[in-house]
Amino acid sequence: MKTPFLLRSLFAVAVVAVFVWSMFPMTQTDFYDTFRSISKDADDPELVALIDDAKEKQKADIKEYPYPSKAIDAAANDKGGVELKKFLPENVIKNSKIKTNADVISMIRKRSAGALHLGIDLNGGAEFMLELTPVGEDAEKDFEKFRDNAIETIRKRLEAQNYLECEIAPAGGKLISVRVPTISDDEKAKLEQLILRSAKLEFRLAYPDYNELGRILNDIDVAHEAYNAENPGKLLTKEKFYTEVYRPAHANLADYDLLYTLEDNGKRNYDLISTKVEMTGSGVKNAMVGYTQFGQREIQLEFNGEGANQFGKITTANVGKRLGIVLDGQLYSAPNLNEPILGGRAQITGNFSEDEAKGVADALVSGSMPFDITVVSRADIDPTVGSDTIQKSIWSGIIGTILVMIFMIIYYRLAGMIANISLVVNAFVMLGAIAAFDVTLTLPGIAGIVLTIGMAVDANVLIYERIREELNNGKSLANAVNIGFSNAFSAIFDSNMTTLFVALILFWQGSGAIKSFAITLAIGIFTTLFTAVFLTRLLFDLMLKICGNRLKTLSMMQFCKNPKINFLGMKKITIGLSVVLVIGSLILIGVKNKDILGIDFTGGSQLLVSYEAKAENAQRIEVAKIEQYLKENGYNARASYKTTEEGTEQLEIVLRGEVDKDTGAKIIEDMDKAYPDVKFDIKAQNELGALIGAEFTKSAIIALVLAMIGMIIYMIIRFQFSYSIAANVALIHDVIISLGIYLAFGGQLTLQVVASLLTLIGYSVNDTIVTFDRQRENLTLMRGASYNDIVNTSINQTLGRTILTSTSVLLILISQLIWGGDGIKDFISVMLIGCIVGCYSSIFISPTITAYWHKRERNVSEADQTAENTNN
């Protein structure tokens, strides 16, 4: 016993330490300071001079060098291609697999970023306004279709890089808006490169005569220098000189572009590549980062059947020639074809950093876009909820958690204190895991974490109620603890595994916020299992070791002492009520139709407003107050502040639906009157598309359907087919009624509501399975009893647990609803309704369905019992 206890203790300490360590640093640090802090010598004169040069470049031309990473790279190139890795210790170079300057910059970027990534609602972010210029007639002709495809392509690329809480929407004309949660200046550089990559992969033959190529390139150099010397007022780059001057004068080069590969030090190696595209990247099935035999990074391509066949034909027909690999107009390599390549695979080699290689691979997999993409503007956006709302939400969560902890101590006393220790550890481990897995933390996410902590109480309640049963049966405390944990484990395991199955499918098939939710849900499951089962048991063992025989029992309160309620006897009333509520909710949804959709689903009109303080002491108006003012005046709107590249601050108001110019002007005129200390002025009015497009909705629906199918399969394996059907019917019942009641009180379907409904799925499944677990156990223990008796007994036995769990969750929800502010009101309102409906369905709906399903077995059981009594 002693050795396992010691090992378990060490394991628990190690897990907690790792995840708590993952939370730091909580905020981002300066790029240059980070570089110096990890260097061999922070005061190295060459390093200090290099950083000073980079800072000067940013001061001199912030538009050319908006990010420190870009400035330090340029400063290194100006000094003859300084290798940045020479400033780093050998262990850092080895552990981070650093080879190029891009690797160094990427590593510094990661280390300077904060561990916890906050969402746009909590900490603002960056906005890129992109203009899409169609390439080809199809994209021009059916622009909206290809634009929507481009939005999904960009979303997939961002998701592949762990940016899951992005907002991407059409912004009128040929513009789309891409908003990403708060990131450092240097992450913006990486992000911009990722977004702008069209992923147009082309295989084009290089100039055939290698010896003549050298002579031509030398001639171009000489001619270029001579031209610029003769035309000092019209200097041309080498590429432009070739295109505009040299190529038109040389007919033999009419079908060749002048492209170059880049060395790590910035040196360009020029080549002549045919303008004829032999093959595009449409046949690429998969792309991943790999290494050559010399340790150089490469992108390994795998073609689909058609692509492999086409690539084989091209390489067979051109053995002995060089094949240029061009991505987005950039030449990466032009290897010689020594033999046909028939295996359906190819490699792109080049001076890739780790991030760049992964970005290119992800872009190739997500697909190319038939557009030339340019960044029209960049802006920093403020948090979409005010600081007051954030503070209220956090404090309401703390208050709710404290209320739950007080409740646990009052009800379970010493055992409640142990549960509270587990809850606190659960919170820290969960935050550490969120940081470790780069999950973006949003305001609903924080509410969800607090709610998860409340739901984690359920596992403790299950264990404690089982321990109570064993103590009541006369077991010693040590035996009661052993049996209690053992008997409660199946219910805890099945409920969490079913929810985990849902999370995995949502992550697999979902996108954006759905993926983010799935990760958070999965993290919550593992942390709950670790703290509520493993850590709580460890603390109980510690308590028993310390107290020994002095502790004979555990003092606990008990609300429901051996209840014997005939729940199935109420089935006509409860089923009737559920049918009325479900049908009523569906009718309401049908009647309201698109009116139930919030701005996230419908898009709307964007007002970009400048504002000027009329008085010296005038303060900036909180966005929550502006939104409340607009709501009181009949407008469904959201507001936020953003700062443009020029440093000008603007107020952005997005109104649901189309709003004409006159209405926009009237809104601003009314705001001038409402806030006399500030002068508002409309700078632009645009139409914004929906944040949640058709593809997002489609993937979400597919994910939910597959999740339900997965639950059915799991519950068939662990329980019975009837149980799986009952659980899913109860789940659909809970979601429809919760949404219907919320909409009946004037709510609208938004991303927050979607997140809340997804959370409700996990909660509802958890509640139902606990009852089913007791039914499964009683089928063995109560042989000869009618099925109705077994179901009623099971509900009564778990009634105390159901009430306690619901009470703990309701304490948190009510505290957040009262003190949490408007920022999480939608999320909490739906969860509050769902919690009540879920509790009701786990008692009255799912057990009733299983009892009705097994009606035949019940009658047979009664007949057998009657026959047995007659014989006696």
Coordinates of C-alpha atoms in Angstrom, one line a residue, residues 234-621:
K234 CA 13.2 55.3 -63.5
L235 CA 15.0 52.5 -61.6
L236 CA 13.6 49.0 -62.2
T237 CA 14.0 45.8 -60.2
K238 CA 15.7 43.0 -62.1
E239 CA 12.4 41.1 -62.5
K240 CA 10.6 44.2 -63.8
F241 CA 13.5 45.0 -66.1
Y242 CA 13.4 41.5 -67.5
T243 CA 9.6 41.6 -68.1
E244 CA 9.4 45.2 -69.5
V245 CA 12.7 45.6 -71.3
Y246 CA 14.9 42.5 -71.8
R247 CA 12.3 39.8 -72.7
P248 CA 10.5 41.9 -75.4
A249 CA 13.9 42.3 -77.1
H250 CA 14.7 38.6 -77.1
A251 CA 12.2 36.5 -79.0
N252 CA 13.8 33.2 -77.7
L253 CA 12.8 34.2 -74.1
A254 CA 9.2 35.1 -74.9
D255 CA 7.9 32.0 -73.1
Y256 CA 10.1 32.2 -70.0
D257 CA 9.7 34.0 -66.7
L258 CA 12.7 35.2 -64.6
L259 CA 12.2 33.7 -61.1
Y260 CA 14.5 33.0 -58.2
T261 CA 15.1 30.8 -55.2
L262 CA 16.1 32.3 -51.9
E263 CA 19.0 31.3 -49.7
D264 CA 18.9 31.7 -46.0
N265 CA 21.0 34.9 -46.1
G266 CA 18.6 36.5 -48.5
K267 CA 20.7 35.9 -51.7
R268 CA 18.6 35.3 -54.8
N269 CA 19.5 32.5 -57.3
Y270 CA 17.8 33.4 -60.6
D271 CA 16.5 30.9 -63.1
L272 CA 14.4 31.0 -66.3
I273 CA 11.2 29.0 -66.0
S274 CA 8.7 28.3 -68.8
T275 CA 5.4 30.2 -68.6
K276 CA 3.6 27.0 -69.7
V277 CA 2.1 25.2 -66.7
E278 CA 2.6 21.4 -67.1
M279 CA 0.5 20.6 -64.0
T280 CA -1.2 22.4 -61.1
G281 CA -1.6 21.4 -57.5
S282 CA -5.2 20.3 -58.0
G283 CA -4.1 16.7 -57.9
V284 CA -2.4 17.0 -54.5
K285 CA -4.1 14.8 -51.9
N286 CA -1.9 15.4 -48.9
A287 CA 1.1 17.5 -48.0
M288 CA 3.3 17.2 -44.9
V289 CA 6.6 18.5 -43.6
G290 CA 9.6 16.2 -43.7
Y291 CA 13.4 16.2 -43.9
T292 CA 15.9 15.3 -46.6
Q293 CA 18.8 12.9 -45.9
F294 CA 20.9 16.0 -45.2
G295 CA 18.4 17.3 -42.6
Q296 CA 16.9 20.0 -44.8
R297 CA 13.2 20.6 -44.4
E298 CA 11.0 19.7 -47.4
I299 CA 7.3 19.5 -48.1
Q300 CA 6.3 15.9 -49.1
L301 CA 3.5 15.8 -51.6
E302 CA 1.1 12.9 -52.1
F303 CA -1.0 13.0 -55.3
N304 CA -4.5 11.5 -55.8
G305 CA -5.0 8.9 -58.5
E306 CA -5.5 11.4 -61.3
G307 CA -2.7 13.6 -60.1
A308 CA -0.2 10.7 -59.8
N309 CA -1.0 9.6 -63.3
Q310 CA -0.5 13.1 -64.7
F311 CA 2.7 13.6 -62.8
G312 CA 4.0 10.3 -64.0
K313 CA 3.3 11.2 -67.7
I314 CA 5.0 14.6 -67.3
T315 CA 8.2 13.2 -65.7
T316 CA 8.3 10.4 -68.2
A317 CA 8.1 12.8 -71.1
N318 CA 10.8 15.1 -69.7
V319 CA 13.6 12.9 -68.4
G320 CA 16.9 14.8 -68.5
K321 CA 15.2 18.2 -68.2
R322 CA 14.7 20.3 -65.1
L323 CA 11.2 20.7 -63.6
G324 CA 10.6 24.0 -61.8
I325 CA 8.3 23.9 -58.7
V326 CA 6.5 27.2 -58.4
L327 CA 4.2 28.1 -55.5
D328 CA 2.4 31.5 -55.6
G329 CA 4.9 32.8 -58.1
Q330 CA 7.9 31.9 -56.0
L331 CA 10.4 29.3 -57.4
Y332 CA 11.4 26.8 -54.7
S333 CA 13.5 24.4 -56.7
A334 CA 14.1 23.2 -60.2
P335 CA 15.5 19.6 -59.8
N336 CA 16.7 17.6 -62.8
L337 CA 14.5 14.7 -63.8
N338 CA 16.8 11.7 -63.9
E339 CA 14.0 9.2 -64.3
P340 CA 10.2 9.0 -64.4
I341 CA 8.5 9.5 -61.0
L342 CA 5.6 7.1 -60.9
G343 CA 4.9 6.6 -57.2
G344 CA 2.5 9.5 -56.9
R345 CA 4.8 11.4 -54.6
A346 CA 7.0 14.5 -54.9
Q347 CA 9.0 16.9 -52.7
I348 CA 9.4 20.6 -52.5
T349 CA 12.8 21.6 -51.1
G350 CA 13.8 25.1 -50.1
N351 CA 15.0 27.2 -47.1
F352 CA 11.8 26.7 -45.1
S353 CA 11.5 27.6 -41.5
E354 CA 9.4 25.2 -39.4
D355 CA 6.4 27.6 -39.4
E356 CA 6.7 28.3 -43.1
A357 CA 6.9 24.7 -44.1
K358 CA 3.8 23.8 -42.1
G359 CA 2.0 26.9 -43.5
V360 CA 2.8 25.8 -47.1
A361 CA 1.7 22.2 -46.4
D362 CA -1.5 23.3 -44.8
A363 CA -2.3 25.7 -47.6
L364 CA -1.7 23.0 -50.2
V365 CA -4.1 20.7 -48.4
S366 CA -6.8 23.3 -47.8
G367 CA -6.7 24.2 -51.5
S368 CA -5.8 27.1 -53.7
M369 CA -7.9 30.2 -54.3
P370 CA -8.7 31.7 -57.8
F371 CA -7.9 35.1 -56.5
D372 CA -5.0 37.5 -56.1
I373 CA -5.3 38.6 -52.5
T374 CA -4.1 42.0 -51.2
V375 CA -4.4 43.5 -47.7
V376 CA -6.3 46.7 -48.1
S377 CA -6.0 47.7 -44.4
R378 CA -4.9 46.4 -41.0
A379 CA -6.4 47.4 -37.7
D380 CA -6.1 46.5 -34.0
I381 CA -9.6 45.8 -32.5
D382 CA -10.5 46.4 -28.9
P383 CA -12.2 43.7 -26.8
T384 CA -15.8 43.4 -28.0
V385 CA -17.0 43.4 -24.4
G386 CA -16.0 46.2 -22.0
S387 CA -13.6 45.7 -19.1
D388 CA -16.5 46.2 -16.7
T389 CA -18.4 43.2 -18.2
I390 CA -15.2 41.1 -18.1
Q391 CA -14.7 41.8 -14.4
K392 CA -18.3 41.1 -13.6
S393 CA -18.2 37.8 -15.5
I394 CA -15.0 36.7 -13.6
W395 CA -16.3 37.8 -10.2
S396 CA -19.7 36.1 -10.8
G397 CA -17.8 32.9 -11.6
I398 CA -15.7 33.2 -8.5
I399 CA -18.8 33.9 -6.4
G400 CA -20.6 30.9 -7.9
T401 CA -17.6 28.6 -7.3
I402 CA -17.4 29.8 -3.7
L403 CA -21.1 29.2 -3.2
V404 CA -20.7 25.6 -4.5
M405 CA -17.7 25.1 -2.2
I406 CA -19.6 26.4 0.8
F407 CA -22.5 24.1 -0.1
M408 CA -20.2 21.1 -0.3
I409 CA -18.7 21.8 3.1
I410 CA -22.2 22.2 4.7
Y411 CA -23.6 19.1 3.1
Y412 CA -20.6 16.7 3.1
R413 CA -18.4 18.4 5.8
L414 CA -14.9 16.8 5.8
A415 CA -15.5 15.0 2.5
G416 CA -16.7 18.3 1.1
M417 CA -13.4 19.9 2.0
I418 CA -11.6 17.2 0.1
A419 CA -13.9 17.8 -2.9
N420 CA -13.2 21.5 -2.7
I421 CA -9.4 20.8 -2.9
S422 CA -10.0 18.8 -6.0
L423 CA -12.2 21.5 -7.5
V424 CA -9.4 24.1 -7.0
V425 CA -6.8 21.8 -8.5
N426 CA -9.2 21.1 -11.4
A427 CA -9.4 24.8 -12.2
F428 CA -5.6 25.2 -12.3
V429 CA -5.0 22.0 -14.3
M430 CA -7.7 23.0 -16.8
L431 CA -6.3 26.5 -17.3
G432 CA -2.8 24.9 -17.7
A433 CA -4.1 22.4 -20.3
I434 CA -5.9 25.2 -22.2
A435 CA -2.6 27.0 -22.4
A436 CA -0.6 23.9 -23.3
F437 CA -3.0 23.0 -26.2
D438 CA -3.2 26.6 -27.4
V439 CA -6.9 26.9 -26.9
T440 CA -8.3 30.4 -27.3
L441 CA -10.1 31.4 -24.1
T442 CA -13.3 33.4 -24.7
L443 CA -15.9 34.8 -22.3
P444 CA -18.3 31.9 -22.8
G445 CA -15.3 29.7 -22.5
I446 CA -14.6 31.1 -19.0
A447 CA -18.3 30.6 -18.1
G448 CA -18.0 27.0 -19.5
I449 CA -14.9 26.3 -17.4
V450 CA -16.7 27.5 -14.3
L451 CA -19.7 25.4 -15.3
T452 CA -17.4 22.4 -15.8
I453 CA -16.1 22.9 -12.3
G454 CA -19.7 22.8 -11.1
M455 CA -20.4 19.7 -13.1
A456 CA -17.2 18.1 -11.7
V457 CA -18.9 18.2 -8.4
D458 CA -21.2 15.5 -9.9
A459 CA -18.4 12.9 -9.8
N460 CA -17.7 13.7 -6.1
V461 CA -21.4 13.5 -5.3
L462 CA -21.7 10.1 -7.0
I463 CA -18.7 8.8 -5.0
Y464 CA -19.9 10.2 -1.7
E465 CA -23.5 8.9 -2.1
R466 CA -22.0 5.4 -2.8
I467 CA -19.8 5.7 0.3
R468 CA -22.9 6.8 2.3
E469 CA -24.8 3.7 1.2
E470 CA -21.9 1.4 2.3
L471 CA -21.6 3.1 5.6
N472 CA -25.4 2.7 6.1
N473 CA -24.9 -1.0 5.4
G474 CA -22.5 -1.3 8.3
K475 CA -19.1 -1.2 6.4
S476 CA -16.0 0.2 8.0
L477 CA -14.9 3.6 6.7
A478 CA -11.9 2.1 4.8
N479 CA -14.1 -0.5 3.1
A480 CA -16.9 2.0 2.4
V481 CA -14.4 4.3 0.7
N482 CA -13.0 1.4 -1.4
I483 CA -16.4 0.1 -2.4
G484 CA -17.8 3.6 -2.9
F485 CA -15.1 4.5 -5.4
S486 CA -15.4 1.2 -7.1
N487 CA -19.2 1.3 -7.5
A488 CA -19.3 4.9 -8.6
F489 CA -16.6 4.4 -11.2
S490 CA -18.7 2.8 -14.0
A491 CA -21.2 5.7 -14.0
I492 CA -18.4 8.3 -13.9
F493 CA -16.5 6.5 -16.7
D494 CA -19.5 5.9 -19.0
S495 CA -20.8 9.5 -18.7
N496 CA -17.4 11.0 -19.3
M497 CA -16.5 8.6 -22.1
T498 CA -19.8 9.3 -23.9
T499 CA -19.2 13.0 -23.7
L500 CA -15.6 12.5 -24.8
F501 CA -16.8 10.6 -27.8
V502 CA -19.0 13.6 -28.7
A503 CA -16.0 16.0 -28.3
L504 CA -13.8 13.9 -30.6
I505 CA -16.4 13.8 -33.3
L506 CA -17.1 17.5 -33.0
F507 CA -13.4 18.2 -33.3
W508 CA -13.1 15.8 -36.3
Q509 CA -16.0 17.2 -38.3
G510 CA -16.6 20.7 -36.8
S511 CA -14.8 23.9 -37.6
G512 CA -13.9 27.2 -36.0
A513 CA -15.6 27.7 -32.6
I514 CA -17.0 24.1 -32.8
K515 CA -13.4 22.7 -32.8
S516 CA -12.4 25.1 -30.0
F517 CA -15.4 24.0 -27.9
A518 CA -14.6 20.3 -28.5
I519 CA -11.0 20.8 -27.3
T520 CA -12.2 22.6 -24.1
L521 CA -14.8 19.9 -23.5
A522 CA -12.2 17.1 -23.9
I523 CA -9.8 18.9 -21.5
G524 CA -12.6 19.3 -18.9
I525 CA -13.4 15.6 -19.1
F526 CA -9.8 14.5 -18.5
T527 CA -9.2 17.1 -15.7
T528 CA -12.4 16.0 -14.0
L529 CA -11.4 12.4 -14.2
F530 CA -8.0 13.2 -12.8
T531 CA -9.1 15.3 -9.9
A532 CA -12.5 13.8 -9.0
V533 CA -11.4 10.2 -9.2
F534 CA -7.6 9.9 -8.9
L535 CA -6.8 13.0 -6.7
T536 CA -9.9 12.7 -4.5
R537 CA -9.1 9.0 -3.9
L538 CA -5.5 9.9 -3.1
L539 CA -6.7 12.6 -0.6
F540 CA -9.0 10.0 1.0
D541 CA -6.2 7.6 1.4
L542 CA -4.0 10.3 2.9
M543 CA -6.8 11.2 5.4
L544 CA -7.2 7.5 6.4
K545 CA -3.5 7.1 6.9
I546 CA -3.3 10.3 9.0
C547 CA -6.4 9.6 11.1
G548 CA -6.1 5.8 11.3
N549 CA -8.8 4.2 13.6
R550 CA -9.7 7.6 15.2
L551 CA -12.0 8.3 12.2
K552 CA -14.8 5.8 12.3
T553 CA -17.3 7.4 9.8
L554 CA -18.0 10.4 7.7
S555 CA -20.7 12.9 8.8
M556 CA -22.9 14.0 6.0
M557 CA -26.3 15.6 5.5
Q558 CA -29.0 13.8 3.5
F559 CA -31.9 15.5 1.8
C560 CA -33.6 12.5 0.2
K561 CA -33.8 9.6 2.7
N562 CA -35.0 6.5 1.0
P563 CA -37.6 8.2 -1.3
K564 CA -40.2 5.9 -2.9
I565 CA -41.8 8.1 -5.5
N566 CA -43.7 6.5 -8.4
F567 CA -42.2 8.5 -11.2
L568 CA -43.4 6.3 -14.0
G569 CA -46.9 6.7 -12.6
M570 CA -46.7 10.3 -13.8
K571 CA -45.7 9.4 -17.3
K572 CA -49.0 10.6 -18.9
I573 CA -48.6 14.1 -17.5
T574 CA -44.8 14.3 -18.1
I575 CA -44.8 12.9 -21.6
G576 CA -47.8 15.1 -22.5
L577 CA -46.0 18.1 -21.1
S578 CA -42.9 17.3 -23.1
V579 CA -44.8 16.8 -26.3
V580 CA -46.5 20.1 -25.9
L581 CA -43.2 21.9 -25.2
V582 CA -41.4 20.2 -28.1
I583 CA -44.2 20.9 -30.6
G584 CA -44.6 24.5 -29.3
S585 CA -40.9 25.1 -29.7
L586 CA -40.8 23.8 -33.2
I587 CA -43.9 25.9 -34.2
L588 CA -42.2 29.0 -32.7
I589 CA -39.0 28.3 -34.6
G590 CA -41.0 27.8 -37.8
V591 CA -43.2 30.9 -37.3
K592 CA -40.2 33.2 -36.5
N593 CA -38.1 31.6 -39.3
K594 CA -35.1 33.8 -40.0
D595 CA -36.1 36.2 -37.2
I596 CA -34.6 33.8 -34.7
L597 CA -31.1 34.3 -36.3
G598 CA -28.7 36.8 -34.7
I599 CA -26.1 38.9 -36.4
D600 CA -23.6 36.0 -36.4
F601 CA -25.9 34.1 -38.8
T602 CA -27.4 37.0 -40.9
G603 CA -24.7 39.6 -41.2
G604 CA -25.7 43.2 -41.3
S605 CA -24.7 46.8 -41.9
Q606 CA -21.4 48.1 -40.6
L607 CA -21.0 51.8 -39.6
L608 CA -17.4 53.0 -39.1
V609 CA -17.7 56.0 -37.0
S610 CA -15.0 58.5 -35.9
Y611 CA -15.6 60.3 -32.6
E612 CA -14.1 63.4 -31.0
A613 CA -14.3 64.5 -27.4
K614 CA -15.9 67.9 -27.0
A615 CA -14.8 68.3 -23.4
E616 CA -11.3 67.8 -22.0
N617 CA -12.5 65.3 -19.3
A618 CA -14.8 63.4 -21.7
Q619 CA -14.1 59.6 -21.4
R620 CA -14.5 57.0 -24.1
I621 CA -17.9 55.4 -23.9

